[in-house]
Amino acid sequence: QRGTEEIGVFSGVWTDFLTAGGQNKLYAPLTQKWAKAEGELFPGLAALVLAVVAVTRRRARGEASRTGSAALRRRRIARVLDALLFVTLAVWAASLSGVRAIGPLKMREPGRIVVPLTLLALLRLAVAFPRRSRFSDLGDFLRRTSIGSRRALFLAISAAGVVIALGTHTPYYRFLVQSFGPVFHVIRAPVRGIVLFDLGLAVLAAWGLADLTGRRSPAVRGAAVLAALVAIGFEYRAFPLEVARVNPEPAPVYRWLAGASFSGGVVEWPLGNWYDQEYEFRSAAHWKPLVNGASGFSPRDYDDLAATMDRKPIPDEAWALLARRRASLLVYHPEAVTPETAAAYADAVKHGVQTGRIALLRSFPHGGSRDFVFRLASASAGVLPEAGAPEEARLDQALKLVLHPPFGYIDTPTEGQAVEPGAWAFGWALDDSGVARITVSADGGPPTPVVFGQPHPGVQDAYPGFPDAARPGFGFAIPALPPGPHALTVSIIARDGGKTDLKRNIEVRSPRTQTPPVTGR
């Protein structure tokens, strides 16, 4: 069940219909000022023009077909509907003026009254048009006008798509959410109802193209169709696509999982929706059951576990929750943990090992760090053998380096900041064993040394007792990089061998050119 506020965030607004999306090569520069999440609804002009042709090109034909007693009965029903419309309209006007109740009738929101008012108006037109109209009713209007009943169907589908896409920003969808909550609170993003608009528009555009070319020669018709396709393709072009590239090769820990035999499931830390999407993606390398393999939608058991893991420190209750979910192995990815949660996860792992809740089995390289596999004490007997004494000593040393990694922060440049080559960057770094050296690299290039050992206010007060707390500052000049986006990596290497990478994305701009002052004439 999604909250009303979340549904509102993912409901469209009218400016979304002017936004083509950041990858569109034609309209993006003009429309990105209105861009928002899931709000790229602009369908282009060519399809719209063809759809307009479809609903306007045909001409009215025939005369009213409804006469006699049937028409008389419809007029009587229409008078009753007129009275109901008048009463509903009066109630709506009273609600707009601030009246919140008329006897037992509660009117907390004027928009809710618009829904029955609209339905009554449509029913009134379906029964009979006003007397002075040359059409007898709505069906007669559709049959004899340029629209036609079949085209009207797809026009109605398009209109429904617009109403659904606007979501709770219209009284109609808001009425459905408020009146039929258990059904409509399941729908997170009403804006995706735009597919109905696109469907209706596509059919109407094809109809419009057929109307324009139907009586032409085959050569002219082929040329017109080709021109329409070229025009629409030119409007929609978004190549080359900007895609996220991932390493297709599974990490060594996943290759090991693929060959391991055990009962129960695998839980991976850090736990959370954004991490779990990666775990679910990589599960195709091993096909073992995942405790946290949700993406977007999750069961209540998972939500309870995630809420527990979000607490700082992580309580012992987490181990009981994992046992109830039949977790057998814990895979810990220290490199993926954020600085805000690193201490909580490290303490949970240390405490779990010390109290016997988990036992270290394996360690695998992963980027600049290592992945660790633990056997949960609550797992069924014979899940996997424990590591031998020599192997255990080596694993303990590797785990110690990971659980006590160096840490720090890049003060400037900030994330995404525009800087010039040669501008000064600085921050601070600490480790319980002392910092051995710091390097910086750009875009994965070779590392260069960074000046370390400068004073930095506030660090010693926050972290007293660390070897370099009195002079933890570092600084370096932004490398000579070409204008555009770049990624900096500041690597902190501790004396005990621990290593942490601090990432920072920047935008390098061209150095400012100094214009000499104009003197004389």
Coordinates of C-alpha atoms in Angstrom, one line a residue:
Q1 CA 0.0 0.0 0.0
R2 CA 1.5 3.3 -1.2
G3 CA 0.9 6.5 0.8
T4 CA -1.1 9.3 -0.7
E5 CA 1.9 11.6 -0.6
E6 CA 4.0 9.2 -2.6
I7 CA 1.2 8.8 -5.1
G8 CA 1.0 12.5 -5.5
V9 CA 4.8 12.8 -6.1
F10 CA 4.5 10.4 -9.0
S11 CA 1.4 12.0 -10.5
G12 CA 1.9 14.1 -13.6
V13 CA 1.5 17.9 -13.9
W14 CA 0.6 19.8 -17.0
T15 CA 4.3 20.8 -17.7
D16 CA 5.2 17.1 -18.0
F17 CA 3.4 17.2 -21.4
L18 CA 6.0 19.7 -22.5
T19 CA 9.0 17.6 -21.4
A20 CA 10.6 15.3 -23.9
G21 CA 13.3 13.8 -21.7
G22 CA 17.0 14.5 -21.3
Q23 CA 18.1 12.1 -24.0
N24 CA 15.9 13.5 -26.8
K25 CA 18.3 15.2 -29.3
L26 CA 15.7 17.7 -30.6
Y27 CA 13.6 18.9 -27.7
A28 CA 15.8 18.3 -24.6
P29 CA 17.5 21.7 -24.7
L30 CA 14.0 23.4 -24.8
T31 CA 12.1 21.3 -22.3
Q32 CA 14.5 20.2 -19.6
K33 CA 13.6 23.2 -17.4
W34 CA 10.3 21.4 -16.6
A35 CA 12.0 18.0 -16.1
K36 CA 11.0 15.9 -13.1
A37 CA 11.1 12.2 -12.2
E38 CA 8.9 10.1 -14.4
G39 CA 7.5 13.3 -16.1
E40 CA 8.6 13.0 -19.7
L41 CA 5.3 12.9 -21.5
F42 CA 5.7 15.1 -24.6
P43 CA 4.6 13.0 -27.6
G44 CA 6.1 15.1 -30.3
L45 CA 4.2 17.2 -32.9
A46 CA 4.0 15.0 -35.9
A47 CA 1.9 12.3 -34.2
L48 CA -0.4 15.0 -32.7
V49 CA -1.0 16.7 -36.1
L50 CA -1.9 13.3 -37.7
A51 CA -4.2 12.5 -34.8
V52 CA -6.0 15.9 -35.2
V53 CA -6.5 15.1 -38.9
A54 CA -8.1 11.8 -37.9
V55 CA -10.8 13.4 -35.7
T56 CA -11.5 16.4 -37.9
R57 CA -11.2 15.3 -41.5
R58 CA -14.4 13.4 -41.9
R59 CA -17.6 15.3 -42.5
A60 CA -21.0 15.0 -40.9
R61 CA -23.5 12.8 -42.7
G62 CA -27.1 11.7 -42.3
E63 CA -30.0 13.0 -40.2
A64 CA -31.2 12.3 -36.7
S65 CA -32.6 8.8 -36.5
R66 CA -34.4 8.9 -33.2
T67 CA -38.1 10.0 -33.4
G68 CA -41.5 9.2 -31.9
S69 CA -42.2 7.7 -28.5
A70 CA -38.6 6.6 -27.9
A71 CA -37.4 10.2 -28.2
L72 CA -40.3 11.4 -25.9
R73 CA -39.3 8.9 -23.2
R74 CA -35.7 10.1 -23.4
R75 CA -36.7 13.7 -23.0
R76 CA -38.6 12.8 -19.8
I77 CA -35.5 11.0 -18.5
A78 CA -33.4 14.0 -19.5
R79 CA -35.6 16.3 -17.4
V80 CA -35.0 14.2 -14.3
L81 CA -31.2 14.2 -15.0
D82 CA -31.4 18.0 -15.5
A83 CA -32.9 18.4 -12.0
L84 CA -30.2 16.1 -10.5
L85 CA -27.5 18.1 -12.4
F86 CA -28.9 21.4 -11.0
V87 CA -28.9 20.1 -7.4
T88 CA -25.4 18.7 -7.7
L89 CA -24.1 21.9 -9.3
A90 CA -25.7 23.9 -6.4
V91 CA -24.0 21.6 -3.9
W92 CA -20.7 22.0 -5.6
A93 CA -21.1 25.8 -5.6
A94 CA -21.9 25.7 -1.9
S95 CA -18.8 23.6 -1.3
L96 CA -16.6 26.1 -3.2
S97 CA -18.0 28.9 -1.1
G98 CA -16.9 27.2 2.1
V99 CA -20.0 25.3 3.2
R100 CA -18.8 21.9 4.6
A101 CA -22.1 20.3 5.4
I102 CA -25.8 20.4 4.3
G103 CA -27.7 18.4 6.8
P104 CA -26.2 14.9 6.9
L105 CA -24.3 15.5 3.7
K106 CA -20.6 16.2 4.4
M107 CA -18.6 18.2 1.8
R108 CA -15.0 18.2 2.9
E109 CA -13.6 18.5 -0.7
P110 CA -15.2 20.2 -3.6
G111 CA -13.3 18.1 -6.0
R112 CA -15.2 14.9 -5.0
I113 CA -18.5 16.5 -6.1
V114 CA -17.0 17.1 -9.6
V115 CA -17.0 13.4 -10.2
P116 CA -20.7 12.7 -9.9
L117 CA -21.3 16.0 -11.6
T118 CA -19.3 14.9 -14.6
L119 CA -21.0 11.5 -14.7
L120 CA -24.4 13.0 -14.6
A121 CA -23.5 15.4 -17.5
L122 CA -22.3 12.5 -19.6
L123 CA -25.4 10.4 -18.8
R124 CA -27.6 13.4 -19.7
L125 CA -25.9 13.8 -23.1
A126 CA -26.1 10.0 -23.7
V127 CA -29.9 10.1 -23.1
A128 CA -30.6 13.3 -25.1
F129 CA -28.9 16.4 -26.4
P130 CA -30.5 19.8 -25.8
R131 CA -33.7 20.5 -27.9
R132 CA -32.1 23.0 -30.2
S133 CA -29.3 20.6 -31.2
R134 CA -29.4 18.9 -34.6
F135 CA -28.2 15.7 -32.8
S136 CA -30.6 13.5 -30.8
D137 CA -28.0 12.1 -28.3
L138 CA -24.3 11.4 -27.8
G139 CA -24.4 8.3 -29.9
D140 CA -26.1 10.1 -32.8
F141 CA -23.4 12.9 -32.5
L142 CA -20.6 10.3 -32.7
R143 CA -22.1 8.5 -35.7
R144 CA -22.8 11.6 -37.8
T145 CA -19.9 13.9 -37.1
S146 CA -16.3 13.9 -38.2
I147 CA -15.2 11.9 -35.2
G148 CA -17.2 8.7 -35.6
S149 CA -17.8 6.1 -32.9
R150 CA -14.6 4.1 -33.4
R151 CA -12.3 7.1 -33.5
A152 CA -14.2 8.5 -30.5
L153 CA -13.3 5.2 -28.7
F154 CA -9.5 5.8 -29.1
L155 CA -10.0 9.5 -28.3
A156 CA -11.6 8.5 -25.1
I157 CA -8.7 6.0 -24.4
S158 CA -6.3 8.9 -24.9
A159 CA -8.3 11.2 -22.6
A160 CA -8.4 8.4 -19.9
G161 CA -4.6 8.1 -20.2
V162 CA -4.2 11.9 -19.5
V163 CA -6.5 11.8 -16.5
I164 CA -4.8 8.7 -15.0
A165 CA -1.3 10.2 -15.7
L166 CA -2.2 13.4 -13.9
G167 CA -3.2 11.2 -10.9
T168 CA -4.2 13.0 -7.7
H169 CA -3.8 16.3 -9.4
T170 CA -7.3 15.8 -10.9
P171 CA -10.4 15.3 -8.8
Y172 CA -11.3 12.1 -10.7
Y173 CA -8.2 10.0 -9.8
R174 CA -8.2 11.5 -6.3
F175 CA -11.8 10.4 -5.9
L176 CA -10.8 6.8 -6.8
V177 CA -7.8 6.9 -4.4
Q178 CA -10.0 8.2 -1.6
S179 CA -13.0 6.0 -2.3
F180 CA -11.3 2.7 -3.3
G181 CA -8.1 3.0 -1.3
P182 CA -7.1 -0.7 -1.1
V183 CA -7.1 -0.9 -4.9
F184 CA -5.6 2.4 -5.9
H185 CA -3.1 2.6 -3.1
V186 CA -1.3 -0.3 -4.8
I187 CA -0.5 1.9 -7.8
R188 CA 2.7 3.9 -7.0
A189 CA 3.0 5.9 -10.1
P190 CA -0.2 7.0 -11.8
V191 CA 1.8 8.9 -14.4
R192 CA 2.6 5.6 -16.1
G193 CA -1.1 5.6 -17.2
I194 CA 0.3 7.8 -20.1
V195 CA 0.7 4.5 -22.0
L196 CA -3.1 4.7 -22.6
F197 CA -2.7 8.2 -24.1
D198 CA 0.2 6.9 -26.3
L199 CA -1.9 3.9 -27.5
G200 CA -4.8 6.1 -28.5
L201 CA -2.6 8.7 -30.1
A202 CA -0.7 6.0 -32.1
V203 CA -4.0 4.6 -33.6
L204 CA -5.4 8.0 -34.3
A205 CA -2.2 9.1 -35.9
A206 CA -2.2 6.1 -38.2
W207 CA -5.9 6.8 -39.1
G208 CA -4.9 10.4 -39.9
L209 CA -2.1 9.3 -42.1
A210 CA -4.5 6.9 -43.9
D211 CA -7.1 9.7 -44.4
L212 CA -4.4 12.0 -46.0
T213 CA -3.1 9.3 -48.3
G214 CA -6.1 7.0 -49.0
R215 CA -7.0 8.4 -52.4
R216 CA -3.5 9.0 -53.6
S217 CA -1.4 7.0 -56.1
P218 CA 0.7 4.2 -54.6
A219 CA 3.9 6.3 -55.2
V220 CA 2.5 9.3 -53.5
R221 CA 1.1 7.3 -50.6
G222 CA 4.4 5.5 -50.1
A223 CA 6.3 8.8 -50.1
A224 CA 3.8 10.3 -47.6
V225 CA 4.2 7.4 -45.2
L226 CA 8.0 7.5 -45.5
A227 CA 7.9 11.3 -44.8
A228 CA 5.7 10.7 -41.7
L229 CA 8.1 8.0 -40.4
V230 CA 11.1 10.2 -41.0
A231 CA 9.4 13.2 -39.2
I232 CA 8.4 11.1 -36.2
G233 CA 11.8 9.4 -36.1
F234 CA 13.6 12.8 -36.3
E235 CA 11.5 14.1 -33.3
Y236 CA 12.0 10.9 -31.2
R237 CA 15.7 10.4 -31.9
A238 CA 17.7 9.8 -28.8
F239 CA 20.7 7.9 -30.1
P240 CA 23.3 7.2 -28.8
L241 CA 21.5 6.3 -25.6
E242 CA 23.2 7.1 -22.3
V243 CA 23.3 3.8 -20.5
A244 CA 24.8 2.6 -17.2
R245 CA 27.6 0.2 -17.9
V246 CA 28.2 -2.6 -15.5
N247 CA 30.9 -5.2 -15.3
P248 CA 29.4 -8.4 -16.7
E249 CA 31.8 -10.6 -14.8
P250 CA 30.5 -11.8 -11.4
A251 CA 32.6 -11.1 -8.4
P252 CA 34.7 -14.1 -7.1
V253 CA 32.4 -14.5 -4.1
Y254 CA 29.4 -15.2 -6.5
R255 CA 31.4 -17.7 -8.5
W256 CA 32.2 -19.5 -5.2
L257 CA 28.5 -19.4 -4.2
A258 CA 27.6 -21.0 -7.5
G259 CA 29.6 -24.1 -6.6
A260 CA 28.7 -24.2 -2.9
S261 CA 26.1 -26.7 -1.6
F262 CA 24.1 -25.6 1.5
S263 CA 20.5 -25.3 2.7
G264 CA 18.8 -22.1 3.6
G265 CA 19.4 -18.6 2.1
V266 CA 22.0 -16.0 1.6
V267 CA 21.8 -12.5 3.3
E268 CA 24.1 -9.8 1.9
W269 CA 25.3 -6.7 3.8
P270 CA 24.9 -3.8 3.5
L271 CA 21.1 -4.4 3.3
G272 CA 18.8 -1.9 1.7
N273 CA 16.7 -1.4 -1.5
W274 CA 19.5 0.1 -3.6
Y275 CA 22.0 -2.5 -2.6
D276 CA 19.5 -5.3 -3.0
Q277 CA 18.9 -4.4 -6.7
E278 CA 22.6 -5.2 -7.3
Y279 CA 22.3 -8.5 -5.3
E280 CA 19.3 -9.5 -7.2
F281 CA 21.0 -8.7 -10.5
R282 CA 24.1 -10.7 -9.6
S283 CA 22.1 -13.7 -8.3
A284 CA 21.9 -15.0 -11.8
A285 CA 25.6 -16.0 -11.3
H286 CA 24.8 -18.4 -8.5
W287 CA 21.0 -19.0 -8.3
K288 CA 21.0 -19.4 -4.5
P289 CA 18.0 -18.1 -2.5
L290 CA 18.3 -14.5 -1.2
V291 CA 17.0 -13.2 2.0
N292 CA 17.2 -9.6 0.7
G293 CA 16.5 -10.0 -3.0
A294 CA 13.7 -7.4 -3.2
S295 CA 13.6 -4.6 -5.8
G296 CA 11.0 -1.8 -5.4
F297 CA 8.3 -3.9 -3.8
S298 CA 9.1 -5.9 -0.7
P299 CA 7.2 -8.2 1.8
R300 CA 6.6 -7.1 5.4
D301 CA 9.2 -9.5 6.7
Y302 CA 11.8 -7.8 4.7
D303 CA 10.6 -4.3 5.8
D304 CA 11.0 -5.4 9.5
L305 CA 14.5 -6.7 8.8
A306 CA 15.5 -3.5 6.9
A307 CA 14.1 -1.3 9.7
T308 CA 16.2 -3.2 12.3
M309 CA 19.4 -2.9 10.2
D310 CA 18.9 0.8 9.8
R311 CA 19.2 1.3 13.6
K312 CA 22.6 2.5 15.0
P313 CA 24.0 0.4 16.5
I314 CA 22.5 -2.6 14.8
P315 CA 20.8 -4.5 17.7
D316 CA 21.2 -8.2 18.4
E317 CA 17.6 -8.6 17.4
A318 CA 18.9 -8.7 13.8
W319 CA 20.4 -12.1 14.3
A320 CA 17.1 -13.6 15.5
L321 CA 15.3 -12.0 12.5
L322 CA 17.8 -13.7 10.2
A323 CA 17.4 -17.0 11.9
R324 CA 13.6 -16.8 11.4
R325 CA 14.2 -16.1 7.7
R326 CA 16.3 -19.2 7.4
A327 CA 19.5 -17.4 6.5
S328 CA 22.5 -19.7 6.4
L329 CA 25.3 -17.5 5.0
L330 CA 26.1 -13.9 5.4
V331 CA 28.1 -12.2 2.6
Y332 CA 29.6 -8.9 3.8
H333 CA 30.7 -6.3 1.2
P334 CA 32.7 -3.6 3.1
E335 CA 33.4 -1.6 0.0
A336 CA 29.7 -1.0 -0.6
V337 CA 29.0 0.4 2.9
T338 CA 28.5 4.2 3.1
P339 CA 30.6 6.3 5.6
E340 CA 27.4 6.9 7.6
T341 CA 26.7 3.2 8.2
A342 CA 30.3 1.8 8.1
A343 CA 30.7 1.9 11.9
A344 CA 27.4 0.2 12.6
Y345 CA 28.1 -2.7 10.2
A346 CA 31.6 -3.1 11.4
D347 CA 30.5 -3.2 15.0
A348 CA 27.7 -5.7 14.1
V349 CA 30.2 -8.0 12.4
K350 CA 32.8 -7.8 15.2
H351 CA 30.1 -8.4 17.8
G352 CA 28.7 -11.3 15.8
V353 CA 32.1 -13.0 15.6
Q354 CA 32.9 -12.4 19.3
T355 CA 29.6 -13.8 20.5
G356 CA 29.6 -16.8 18.2
R357 CA 26.6 -15.8 16.1
I358 CA 28.6 -15.9 12.9
A359 CA 31.9 -17.7 11.9
L360 CA 34.2 -16.5 9.2
L361 CA 34.4 -19.1 6.3
R362 CA 35.9 -17.4 3.2
S363 CA 37.3 -14.1 1.9
F364 CA 37.5 -13.0 -1.7
P365 CA 39.0 -10.0 -3.5
H366 CA 36.5 -7.4 -4.7
G367 CA 37.8 -4.2 -6.2
G368 CA 40.0 -2.5 -3.8
S369 CA 38.6 -4.4 -0.8
R370 CA 37.4 -7.9 0.0
D371 CA 34.1 -9.8 0.4
F372 CA 33.7 -12.0 3.5
V373 CA 31.4 -15.0 3.9
F374 CA 30.2 -16.0 7.3
R375 CA 28.3 -19.0 8.5
L376 CA 25.4 -18.2 10.8
A377 CA 25.3 -20.2 14.0
S378 CA 21.5 -20.5 13.6
A379 CA 22.0 -22.3 10.3
S380 CA 21.1 -26.0 10.1
A381 CA 23.9 -28.5 10.8
G382 CA 26.3 -29.4 8.1
V383 CA 25.7 -26.2 6.0
L384 CA 29.4 -25.7 5.3
P385 CA 32.6 -26.7 7.0
E386 CA 34.4 -24.2 9.1
A387 CA 37.8 -22.8 8.1
G388 CA 40.9 -24.6 9.3
A389 CA 43.3 -23.0 11.8
P390 CA 45.9 -21.6 9.3
E391 CA 43.2 -20.3 7.0
E392 CA 41.3 -18.9 10.0
A393 CA 44.3 -16.8 11.1
R394 CA 44.8 -15.3 7.6
L395 CA 41.1 -14.5 7.3
D396 CA 41.0 -12.9 10.7
Q397 CA 43.8 -10.6 9.7
A398 CA 42.1 -9.6 6.5
L399 CA 38.8 -9.0 8.4
K400 CA 40.6 -6.8 10.9
L401 CA 41.9 -4.6 8.1
V402 CA 38.4 -4.2 6.7
L403 CA 36.6 -3.6 10.0
H404 CA 39.0 -0.9 11.0
P405 CA 39.5 1.0 7.7
P406 CA 40.9 4.4 7.3
F407 CA 38.3 7.1 6.9
G408 CA 38.1 10.8 6.0
Y409 CA 36.3 13.4 4.0
I410 CA 36.8 15.6 0.9
D411 CA 35.8 19.1 2.0
T412 CA 36.3 20.8 -1.4
P413 CA 35.5 20.5 -4.2
T414 CA 31.9 19.4 -3.3
E415 CA 30.0 16.8 -5.3
G416 CA 29.4 18.1 -8.9
Q417 CA 31.2 21.4 -8.3
A418 CA 32.6 23.2 -11.3
V419 CA 36.3 23.9 -10.8
E420 CA 39.3 25.0 -12.9
P421 CA 42.5 22.9 -13.3
G422 CA 45.0 23.9 -10.6
A423 CA 42.3 24.8 -8.1
W424 CA 43.1 23.7 -4.6
A425 CA 41.3 20.7 -3.1
F426 CA 41.5 19.6 0.6
G427 CA 40.1 17.3 3.2
W428 CA 41.1 15.1 6.1
A429 CA 41.9 11.5 6.8
L430 CA 42.5 9.2 9.9
D431 CA 43.2 5.6 10.8
D432 CA 43.7 3.9 14.2
S433 CA 47.1 2.7 13.0
G434 CA 48.0 6.0 11.4
V435 CA 47.9 7.1 7.8
A436 CA 50.8 5.9 5.7
R437 CA 50.1 7.9 2.5
I438 CA 47.3 9.4 0.4
T439 CA 47.1 9.5 -3.4
V440 CA 44.7 11.0 -5.9
S441 CA 43.7 9.8 -9.4
A442 CA 41.4 11.1 -12.0
D443 CA 39.1 8.9 -14.1
G444 CA 40.9 5.8 -13.0
G445 CA 44.3 7.1 -14.1
P446 CA 47.6 6.6 -12.3
P447 CA 47.7 7.9 -8.7
T448 CA 49.8 10.8 -7.6
P449 CA 50.9 11.6 -4.0
V450 CA 48.9 14.1 -1.9
V451 CA 50.3 16.5 0.7
F452 CA 49.3 15.2 4.1
G453 CA 49.9 16.4 7.7
Q454 CA 48.2 19.8 7.7
P455 CA 46.1 21.2 10.5
H456 CA 42.3 20.8 10.1
P457 CA 39.9 22.3 12.6
G458 CA 37.4 20.1 14.5
V459 CA 38.9 16.7 13.7
Q460 CA 40.9 16.3 16.9
D461 CA 37.9 17.2 19.0
A462 CA 35.7 14.7 17.2
Y463 CA 38.3 11.9 17.1
P464 CA 40.7 12.2 20.0
G465 CA 43.4 9.5 20.4
F466 CA 44.0 8.8 16.7
P467 CA 47.7 9.1 15.7
D468 CA 47.3 11.9 13.2
A469 CA 44.3 13.7 14.8
A470 CA 46.4 16.9 15.4
R471 CA 47.4 17.3 11.7
P472 CA 45.0 15.2 9.6
G473 CA 44.5 17.5 6.7
F474 CA 45.5 16.8 3.1
G475 CA 45.5 18.9 0.0
F476 CA 46.2 18.7 -3.7
A477 CA 45.7 20.7 -6.9
I478 CA 43.0 19.7 -9.4
P479 CA 44.9 17.9 -12.2
A480 CA 45.1 19.4 -15.7
L481 CA 41.9 17.8 -17.1
P482 CA 40.0 18.8 -20.2
P483 CA 36.7 20.6 -19.7
G484 CA 33.8 18.3 -18.8
P485 CA 32.7 15.8 -16.1
H486 CA 35.5 13.9 -14.3
A487 CA 35.8 11.5 -11.3
L488 CA 38.4 12.0 -8.6
T489 CA 39.5 9.1 -6.3
V490 CA 41.4 10.0 -3.1
S491 CA 42.9 6.8 -1.7
I492 CA 43.8 6.7 2.0
I493 CA 46.4 3.9 2.8
A494 CA 46.8 3.1 6.5
R495 CA 50.0 1.8 8.1
D496 CA 48.4 -1.6 8.8
G497 CA 47.6 -2.0 5.1
G498 CA 43.9 -0.9 5.3
K499 CA 42.7 1.2 2.4
T500 CA 39.7 3.5 1.7
D501 CA 38.8 5.3 -1.5
L502 CA 36.9 8.6 -1.3
K503 CA 35.0 9.4 -4.6
R504 CA 34.1 12.8 -5.8
N505 CA 32.5 13.8 -9.2
I506 CA 33.5 17.2 -10.5
E507 CA 32.9 19.4 -13.6
V508 CA 36.1 20.9 -15.0
R509 CA 35.6 24.2 -16.7
S510 CA 38.0 26.0 -19.0
P511 CA 40.5 28.4 -17.2
R512 CA 39.3 32.0 -17.3
T513 CA 41.3 34.1 -19.8
Q514 CA 42.4 37.5 -18.5
T515 CA 41.5 40.3 -20.9
P516 CA 44.1 43.0 -20.9
P517 CA 42.6 46.5 -20.0
V518 CA 42.1 48.8 -22.9
T519 CA 44.0 52.0 -22.5
G520 CA 44.2 55.1 -24.8
R521 CA 42.3 55.1 -28.1

